[in-house]
Every structure is written in C-alpha cells, then in structure tokens.
mmCIF file of C-alpha atoms in Angstrom:
data_model
loop_
_atom_site.group_PDB
_atom_site.id
_atom_site.type_symbol
_atom_site.label_atom_id
_atom_site.label_comp_id
_atom_site.label_asym_id
_atom_site.label_seq_id
_atom_site.Cartn_x
_atom_site.Cartn_y
_atom_site.Cartn_z
ATOM 1 C CA MET A 1 78.506 68.868 133.631
ATOM 2 C CA GLY A 2 81.905 70.185 134.775
ATOM 3 C CA PHE A 3 83.855 73.056 133.236
ATOM 4 C CA ARG A 4 86.222 70.722 131.351
ATOM 5 C CA GLN A 5 83.362 68.831 129.767
ATOM 6 C CA ILE A 6 81.664 72.098 128.777
ATOM 7 C CA LEU A 7 84.896 73.362 127.166
ATOM 8 C CA ILE A 8 85.405 70.123 125.228
ATOM 9 C CA PHE A 9 81.786 70.219 124.068
ATOM 10 C CA PHE A 10 82.154 73.847 122.977
ATOM 11 C CA LEU A 11 85.343 73.201 120.971
ATOM 12 C CA ALA A 12 83.831 70.142 119.328
ATOM 13 C CA SER A 13 80.780 72.200 118.363
ATOM 14 C CA VAL A 14 82.962 74.882 116.786
ATOM 15 C CA VAL A 15 84.911 72.294 114.790
ATOM 16 C CA VAL A 16 81.704 70.703 113.496
ATOM 17 C CA ALA A 17 80.207 74.083 112.618
ATOM 18 C CA THR A 18 83.258 75.551 110.858
ATOM 19 C CA GLY A 19 85.131 72.493 109.642
ATOM 20 C CA CYS A 20 88.291 73.879 111.286
ATOM 21 C CA THR A 21 90.344 72.639 114.194
ATOM 22 C CA PRO A 22 91.558 75.137 116.817
ATOM 23 C CA GLY A 23 95.056 74.819 115.273
ATOM 24 C CA GLU A 24 93.735 75.661 111.800
ATOM 25 C CA ARG A 25 91.891 78.677 113.114
ATOM 26 C CA GLN A 26 95.030 79.866 114.901
ATOM 27 C CA VAL A 27 97.107 79.663 111.721
ATOM 28 C CA GLU A 28 94.303 81.169 109.597
ATOM 29 C CA GLN A 29 94.046 84.126 111.961
ATOM 30 C CA ALA A 30 97.823 84.560 111.991
ATOM 31 C CA ILE A 31 98.016 84.528 108.190
ATOM 32 C CA GLN A 32 95.066 86.904 107.951
ATOM 33 C CA ARG A 33 96.989 89.301 110.193
ATOM 34 C CA GLU A 34 100.101 88.884 108.019
ATOM 35 C CA LEU A 35 98.406 89.491 104.653
ATOM 36 C CA PRO A 36 98.339 93.307 104.924
ATOM 37 C CA ARG A 37 102.138 93.172 105.307
ATOM 38 C CA LEU A 38 102.717 90.421 102.728
ATOM 39 C CA VAL A 39 100.329 91.761 100.060
ATOM 40 C CA GLY A 40 98.797 95.051 101.245
ATOM 41 C CA PRO A 41 95.991 96.531 103.349
ATOM 42 C CA ALA A 42 92.561 95.491 102.106
ATOM 43 C CA ALA A 43 88.873 96.028 102.658
ATOM 44 C CA SER A 44 88.723 92.327 103.553
ATOM 45 C CA TYR A 45 90.615 89.025 103.406
ATOM 46 C CA HIS A 46 89.357 85.451 103.616
ATOM 47 C CA VAL A 47 91.786 82.610 104.393
ATOM 48 C CA ASP A 48 91.483 78.836 103.979
ATOM 49 C CA ILE A 49 94.040 76.178 105.003
ATOM 50 C CA GLN A 50 94.575 72.692 103.591
ATOM 51 C CA GLY A 51 96.879 70.008 104.944
ATOM 52 C CA LEU A 52 97.682 71.530 108.317
ATOM 53 C CA GLN A 53 100.494 69.588 110.017
ATOM 54 C CA GLY A 54 100.489 70.311 113.722
ATOM 55 C CA ALA A 55 100.442 74.024 114.462
ATOM 56 C CA ARG A 56 103.578 74.897 112.501
ATOM 57 C CA SER A 57 103.065 74.058 108.840
ATOM 58 C CA ALA A 58 100.452 73.608 106.118
ATOM 59 C CA GLU A 59 100.572 72.159 102.618
ATOM 60 C CA ARG A 60 98.571 74.991 101.087
ATOM 61 C CA VAL A 61 96.981 78.257 102.155
ATOM 62 C CA THR A 62 94.576 80.135 99.889
ATOM 63 C CA ALA A 63 93.418 83.667 100.524
ATOM 64 C CA THR A 64 91.228 86.153 98.693
ATOM 65 C CA GLY A 65 91.358 89.900 99.195
ATOM 66 C CA ARG A 66 89.042 92.687 98.117
ATOM 67 C CA ARG A 67 90.183 96.249 97.338
ATOM 68 C CA VAL A 68 93.824 95.626 98.237
ATOM 69 C CA ARG A 69 96.087 98.681 98.382
ATOM 70 C CA PRO A 70 99.784 97.803 98.014
ATOM 71 C CA GLU A 71 102.196 100.713 98.204
ATOM 72 C CA GLY A 72 103.224 102.106 94.813
ATOM 73 C CA SER A 73 100.388 100.482 92.842
ATOM 74 C CA PRO A 74 96.783 101.062 91.849
ATOM 75 C CA VAL A 75 94.097 99.498 94.009
ATOM 76 C CA LEU A 76 93.865 95.765 93.293
ATOM 77 C CA ASP A 77 90.143 95.199 93.020
ATOM 78 C CA HIS A 78 90.428 91.466 93.704
ATOM 79 C CA VAL A 79 93.419 89.345 94.724
ATOM 80 C CA ALA A 80 93.707 85.549 94.924
ATOM 81 C CA VAL A 81 96.745 84.277 96.810
ATOM 82 C CA GLU A 82 97.989 80.680 96.948
ATOM 83 C CA LEU A 83 100.822 79.819 99.336
ATOM 84 C CA ASN A 84 102.377 76.351 99.212
ATOM 85 C CA GLY A 85 104.688 74.794 101.788
ATOM 86 C CA VAL A 86 103.838 77.202 104.573
ATOM 87 C CA THR A 87 105.702 77.230 107.891
ATOM 88 C CA TYR A 88 104.302 79.207 110.802
ATOM 89 C CA ASP A 89 106.297 80.514 113.775
ATOM 90 C CA THR A 90 104.056 79.901 116.766
ATOM 91 C CA GLU A 91 106.224 81.901 119.162
ATOM 92 C CA ARG A 92 106.312 85.065 117.050
ATOM 93 C CA GLY A 93 102.833 84.545 115.598
ATOM 94 C CA GLN A 94 104.139 85.109 112.060
ATOM 95 C CA LEU A 95 104.736 83.313 108.806
ATOM 96 C CA GLU A 96 108.248 81.877 108.732
ATOM 97 C CA ARG A 97 108.514 80.409 105.242
ATOM 98 C CA VAL A 98 106.555 79.916 102.013
ATOM 99 C CA GLU A 99 108.111 77.550 99.471
ATOM 100 C CA ASN A 100 106.243 79.106 96.561
ATOM 101 C CA ALA A 101 103.450 81.596 96.091
ATOM 102 C CA GLU A 102 101.137 82.647 93.294
ATOM 103 C CA VAL A 103 99.193 85.899 93.284
ATOM 104 C CA ILE A 104 96.507 86.745 90.739
ATOM 105 C CA ALA A 105 95.429 90.373 90.935
ATOM 106 C CA ARG A 106 92.766 92.254 89.023
ATOM 107 C CA VAL A 107 93.117 96.009 88.388
ATOM 108 C CA GLN A 108 90.127 97.915 87.030
ATOM 109 C CA ALA A 109 90.695 100.476 84.281
ATOM 110 C CA ALA A 110 89.129 103.187 86.456
ATOM 111 C CA ASP A 111 91.530 102.398 89.328
ATOM 112 C CA LEU A 112 94.506 102.552 86.962
ATOM 113 C CA ALA A 113 93.316 105.962 85.761
ATOM 114 C CA THR A 114 92.978 107.163 89.361
ATOM 115 C CA PHE A 115 96.481 105.947 90.161
ATOM 116 C CA LEU A 116 98.038 107.663 87.131
ATOM 117 C CA GLU A 117 96.320 110.923 88.011
ATOM 118 C CA ALA A 118 97.465 110.660 91.629
ATOM 119 C CA GLN A 119 101.108 110.701 90.469
ATOM 120 C CA ARG A 120 100.592 114.396 89.561
ATOM 121 C CA THR A 121 101.996 113.990 86.065
ATOM 122 C CA LEU A 122 98.662 113.537 84.257
ATOM 123 C CA ARG A 123 95.244 115.153 84.623
ATOM 124 C CA ASP A 124 91.764 114.206 83.364
ATOM 125 C CA VAL A 125 92.919 110.634 82.785
ATOM 126 C CA THR A 126 90.817 107.969 81.089
ATOM 127 C CA VAL A 127 92.056 104.432 80.431
ATOM 128 C CA ASP A 128 90.744 101.946 77.866
ATOM 129 C CA LEU A 129 91.903 98.315 77.924
ATOM 130 C CA GLU A 130 91.890 95.957 74.979
ATOM 131 C CA PRO A 131 92.897 92.270 74.745
ATOM 132 C CA PRO A 132 95.372 90.745 74.838
ATOM 133 C CA ALA A 133 97.225 93.449 76.813
ATOM 134 C CA ARG A 134 96.749 96.787 75.051
ATOM 135 C CA VAL A 135 96.144 100.111 76.802
ATOM 136 C CA ARG A 136 95.019 103.495 75.562
ATOM 137 C CA VAL A 137 95.465 106.496 77.850
ATOM 138 C CA ARG A 138 93.928 109.932 77.275
ATOM 139 C CA ALA A 139 95.119 112.716 79.529
ATOM 140 C CA ARG A 140 96.413 116.243 79.908
ATOM 141 C CA PRO A 141 100.092 115.925 80.843
ATOM 142 C CA GLU A 142 101.779 118.088 83.459
ATOM 143 C CA ILE A 143 105.331 116.909 82.904
ATOM 144 C CA PRO A 144 108.161 119.471 83.045
ATOM 145 C CA GLY A 145 110.050 119.709 79.763
ATOM 146 C CA LEU A 146 107.409 117.900 77.712
ATOM 147 C CA GLU A 147 107.113 119.692 74.368
ATOM 148 C CA ILE A 148 103.321 119.986 74.380
ATOM 149 C CA PRO A 149 101.355 123.228 74.853
ATOM 150 C CA PRO A 150 99.693 123.431 78.301
ATOM 151 C CA GLY A 151 96.204 121.975 78.449
ATOM 152 C CA VAL A 152 96.477 119.931 75.245
ATOM 153 C CA LEU A 153 94.931 116.452 75.444
ATOM 154 C CA ILE A 154 97.220 113.586 74.426
ATOM 155 C CA ASP A 155 96.266 110.106 73.303
ATOM 156 C CA ALA A 156 98.842 107.383 74.097
ATOM 157 C CA GLU A 157 98.703 103.790 72.863
ATOM 158 C CA GLY A 158 100.786 100.833 73.974
ATOM 159 C CA ARG A 159 100.915 97.491 75.713
ATOM 160 C CA LEU A 160 101.477 96.119 79.198
ATOM 161 C CA VAL A 161 104.796 94.387 79.845
ATOM 162 C CA GLY A 162 105.989 92.546 82.942
ATOM 163 C CA GLU A 163 109.460 93.512 84.183
ATOM 164 C CA GLY A 164 110.387 91.527 87.265
ATOM 165 C CA ALA A 165 107.929 92.505 89.969
ATOM 166 C CA ARG A 166 106.650 95.503 87.997
ATOM 167 C CA VAL A 167 104.218 96.194 85.168
ATOM 168 C CA ARG A 168 105.375 98.694 82.572
ATOM 169 C CA TYR A 169 103.250 100.601 80.062
ATOM 170 C CA ASP A 170 105.278 100.253 76.862
ATOM 171 C CA ILE A 171 104.012 103.184 74.760
ATOM 172 C CA ASP A 172 104.035 102.742 70.962
ATOM 173 C CA ARG A 173 102.872 106.194 69.925
ATOM 174 C CA VAL A 174 101.436 109.440 71.242
ATOM 175 C CA HIS A 175 98.984 111.701 69.383
ATOM 176 C CA ALA A 176 97.942 115.270 70.125
ATOM 177 C CA ALA A 177 95.845 117.705 68.090
ATOM 178 C CA GLY A 178 95.695 115.221 65.216
ATOM 179 C CA ALA A 179 99.473 114.802 64.942
ATOM 180 C CA THR A 180 101.840 111.989 65.916
ATOM 181 C CA LEU A 181 104.356 113.315 68.429
ATOM 182 C CA PRO A 182 108.115 112.609 68.148
ATOM 183 C CA GLY A 183 109.922 109.832 69.991
ATOM 184 C CA GLY A 184 111.341 112.190 72.589
ATOM 185 C CA VAL A 185 107.826 112.865 73.878
ATOM 186 C CA VAL A 186 107.157 109.124 74.107
ATOM 187 C CA VAL A 187 110.344 108.614 76.134
ATOM 188 C CA ARG A 188 109.594 111.490 78.542
ATOM 189 C CA LEU A 189 106.015 110.340 79.022
ATOM 190 C CA SER A 190 107.111 106.724 79.620
ATOM 191 C CA ASN A 191 109.725 107.754 82.160
ATOM 192 C CA ALA A 192 107.228 109.938 84.002
ATOM 193 C CA ILE A 193 104.458 107.369 84.473
ATOM 194 C CA ASN A 194 106.228 103.992 84.691
ATOM 195 C CA PRO A 195 105.929 101.550 86.309
ATOM 196 C CA VAL A 196 102.135 101.581 86.315
ATOM 197 C CA VAL A 197 102.079 98.696 88.840
ATOM 198 C CA ASP A 198 104.910 98.045 91.286
ATOM 199 C CA LEU A 199 104.742 94.846 93.342
ATOM 200 C CA SER A 200 108.414 94.892 94.317
ATOM 201 C CA ARG A 201 107.561 96.032 97.847
ATOM 202 C CA ILE A 202 105.369 92.975 98.445
ATOM 203 C CA PRO A 203 107.563 90.423 100.272
ATOM 204 C CA VAL A 204 106.152 87.355 98.484
ATOM 205 C CA ILE A 205 106.466 88.682 94.915
ATOM 206 C CA LEU A 206 109.464 87.956 92.718
ATOM 207 C CA ARG A 207 108.203 88.058 89.153
ATOM 208 C CA VAL A 208 105.195 88.948 87.022
ATOM 209 C CA VAL A 209 104.680 85.939 84.747
ATOM 210 C CA GLU A 210 101.458 86.804 82.904
ATOM 211 C CA LEU A 211 99.464 89.887 81.915
ATOM 212 C CA ARG A 212 96.145 89.961 80.130
ATOM 213 C CA VAL A 213 93.092 92.153 79.686
ATOM 214 C CA GLU A 214 89.644 90.850 80.563
ATOM 215 C CA GLY A 215 86.827 93.315 79.961
ATOM 216 C CA GLU A 216 87.540 96.499 81.906
ATOM 217 C CA SER A 217 90.282 94.901 84.004
ATOM 218 C CA MET A 218 93.984 94.095 83.781
ATOM 219 C CA VAL A 219 94.814 90.676 85.233
ATOM 220 C CA ILE A 220 98.289 90.136 86.677
ATOM 221 C CA ARG A 221 99.716 86.741 87.623
ATOM 222 C CA ALA A 222 102.884 86.811 89.701
ATOM 223 C CA THR A 223 104.923 84.181 91.504
ATOM 224 C CA GLY A 224 107.360 84.239 94.397
ATOM 225 C CA ARG A 225 108.319 82.832 97.764
ATOM 226 C CA TYR A 226 108.877 84.052 101.311
ATOM 227 C CA PRO A 227 111.346 85.181 102.389
ATOM 228 C CA GLN A 228 112.651 86.245 99.009
#
C-alpha cells in the first residue's frame, strides 16, 4: 500500500471514529482556541459543530466550558454557548462573524462570595440565594465613608437585575446590630460592590435577558452577536 492510500485510509478511519470531517475538526479547533478570548479562560472547553458548509461557515456551533474566568466577573462554574450563523476566516484562523449567540452561565454562591471579597470592599462574605432571583449577603464592610463601626457585620437583602451586559445586586435593605440602616448606607454599599457580574468585556455578549436562582447557583442567560 502506497503512502497516499495509507493517508486516505487513516483520514477515513478518523472520520468514522469521531464523526467529524477534517474540515469540521479544523473549525472546532479554531473555535476552541477562540473561546478564551470570546468568553474567557477556562479549565476546559468542548466544541461541537452542526451544518458545516465548506471550511468557512457553519449553521450552529455549541460549546460547553467548565470553570470559566471572564475578566471582571466571578468564576462561571459552567457555561453553555450556542453560536448560530458562524463564519470562519481560514487565512487568519479566527472567527469572522456570528449572526447570533446565546450564553447560559451558572455562578455558584460560593464563587460570588469569593468575588465580592476579592474586590477589597467586603470581608468574611457569605452569600445565600433564593428563588426567583433573591440574594442575601452577610459581610464586614471595608468601605471608606460608610457610617458603620469597624468590624460590625452587616446583612444585606436584595435581588439580581440585568442591566445590559451586567448583573446588578439591587439592595432593598441593610441591617446591622439589629437595626435597619438608612438609605445612604444602601447607596454607598451598592455603588461599592456593583456590578456583581460584568460580561461587557466578552465580545459576543450584548444583553442579559434572564436571571434566576437554582439551588446554590445563579443562572444567567445572555444574548449577542460577533462582532458587536
């Protein structure tokens, strides 16, 4: 058997084993390389392509990511990405266009608490989530000008609200030492910690369209396109 026949046999074997053509694998690998830029660095990504047309476009690309770390946001424990109408630039090895995109991200309460504490405005943070989109935060604030004695534990209650590509913690009330604190404290606290999730730096995100709480996680659904 000559070299050409061996190569053809090898490629055919790979296609049978994986269900992918060489063109699909090329685009999958390219998109997998692009996902850290388009969504964020992750522990892992898995990509699947449907309706590949030549080596330049695909009807739909789905990807899942684990422990994704977009800049300016808590760790996204799990991310599901759907890209429709995808065009791939073979010369540059990059995505060229996505007609529309949907991203569903899950943020664990513990990761939200870690993120809030990392902003250096709150210490000893715990976060409790309650359906449909309620949040309770307990912490020791370290916010200049906040009229609370140092070291006092506060208890804030509010709800999650989508604002464009961001998620805001809309605080209803703040308690400390058994008393309800005045509105000025609520405003200062809100300004110091918001937004609690910022997806505006992700190139495919335009708008958060749904927020909900499931168990110990906040679920965010956002839509967009590329380029914006």
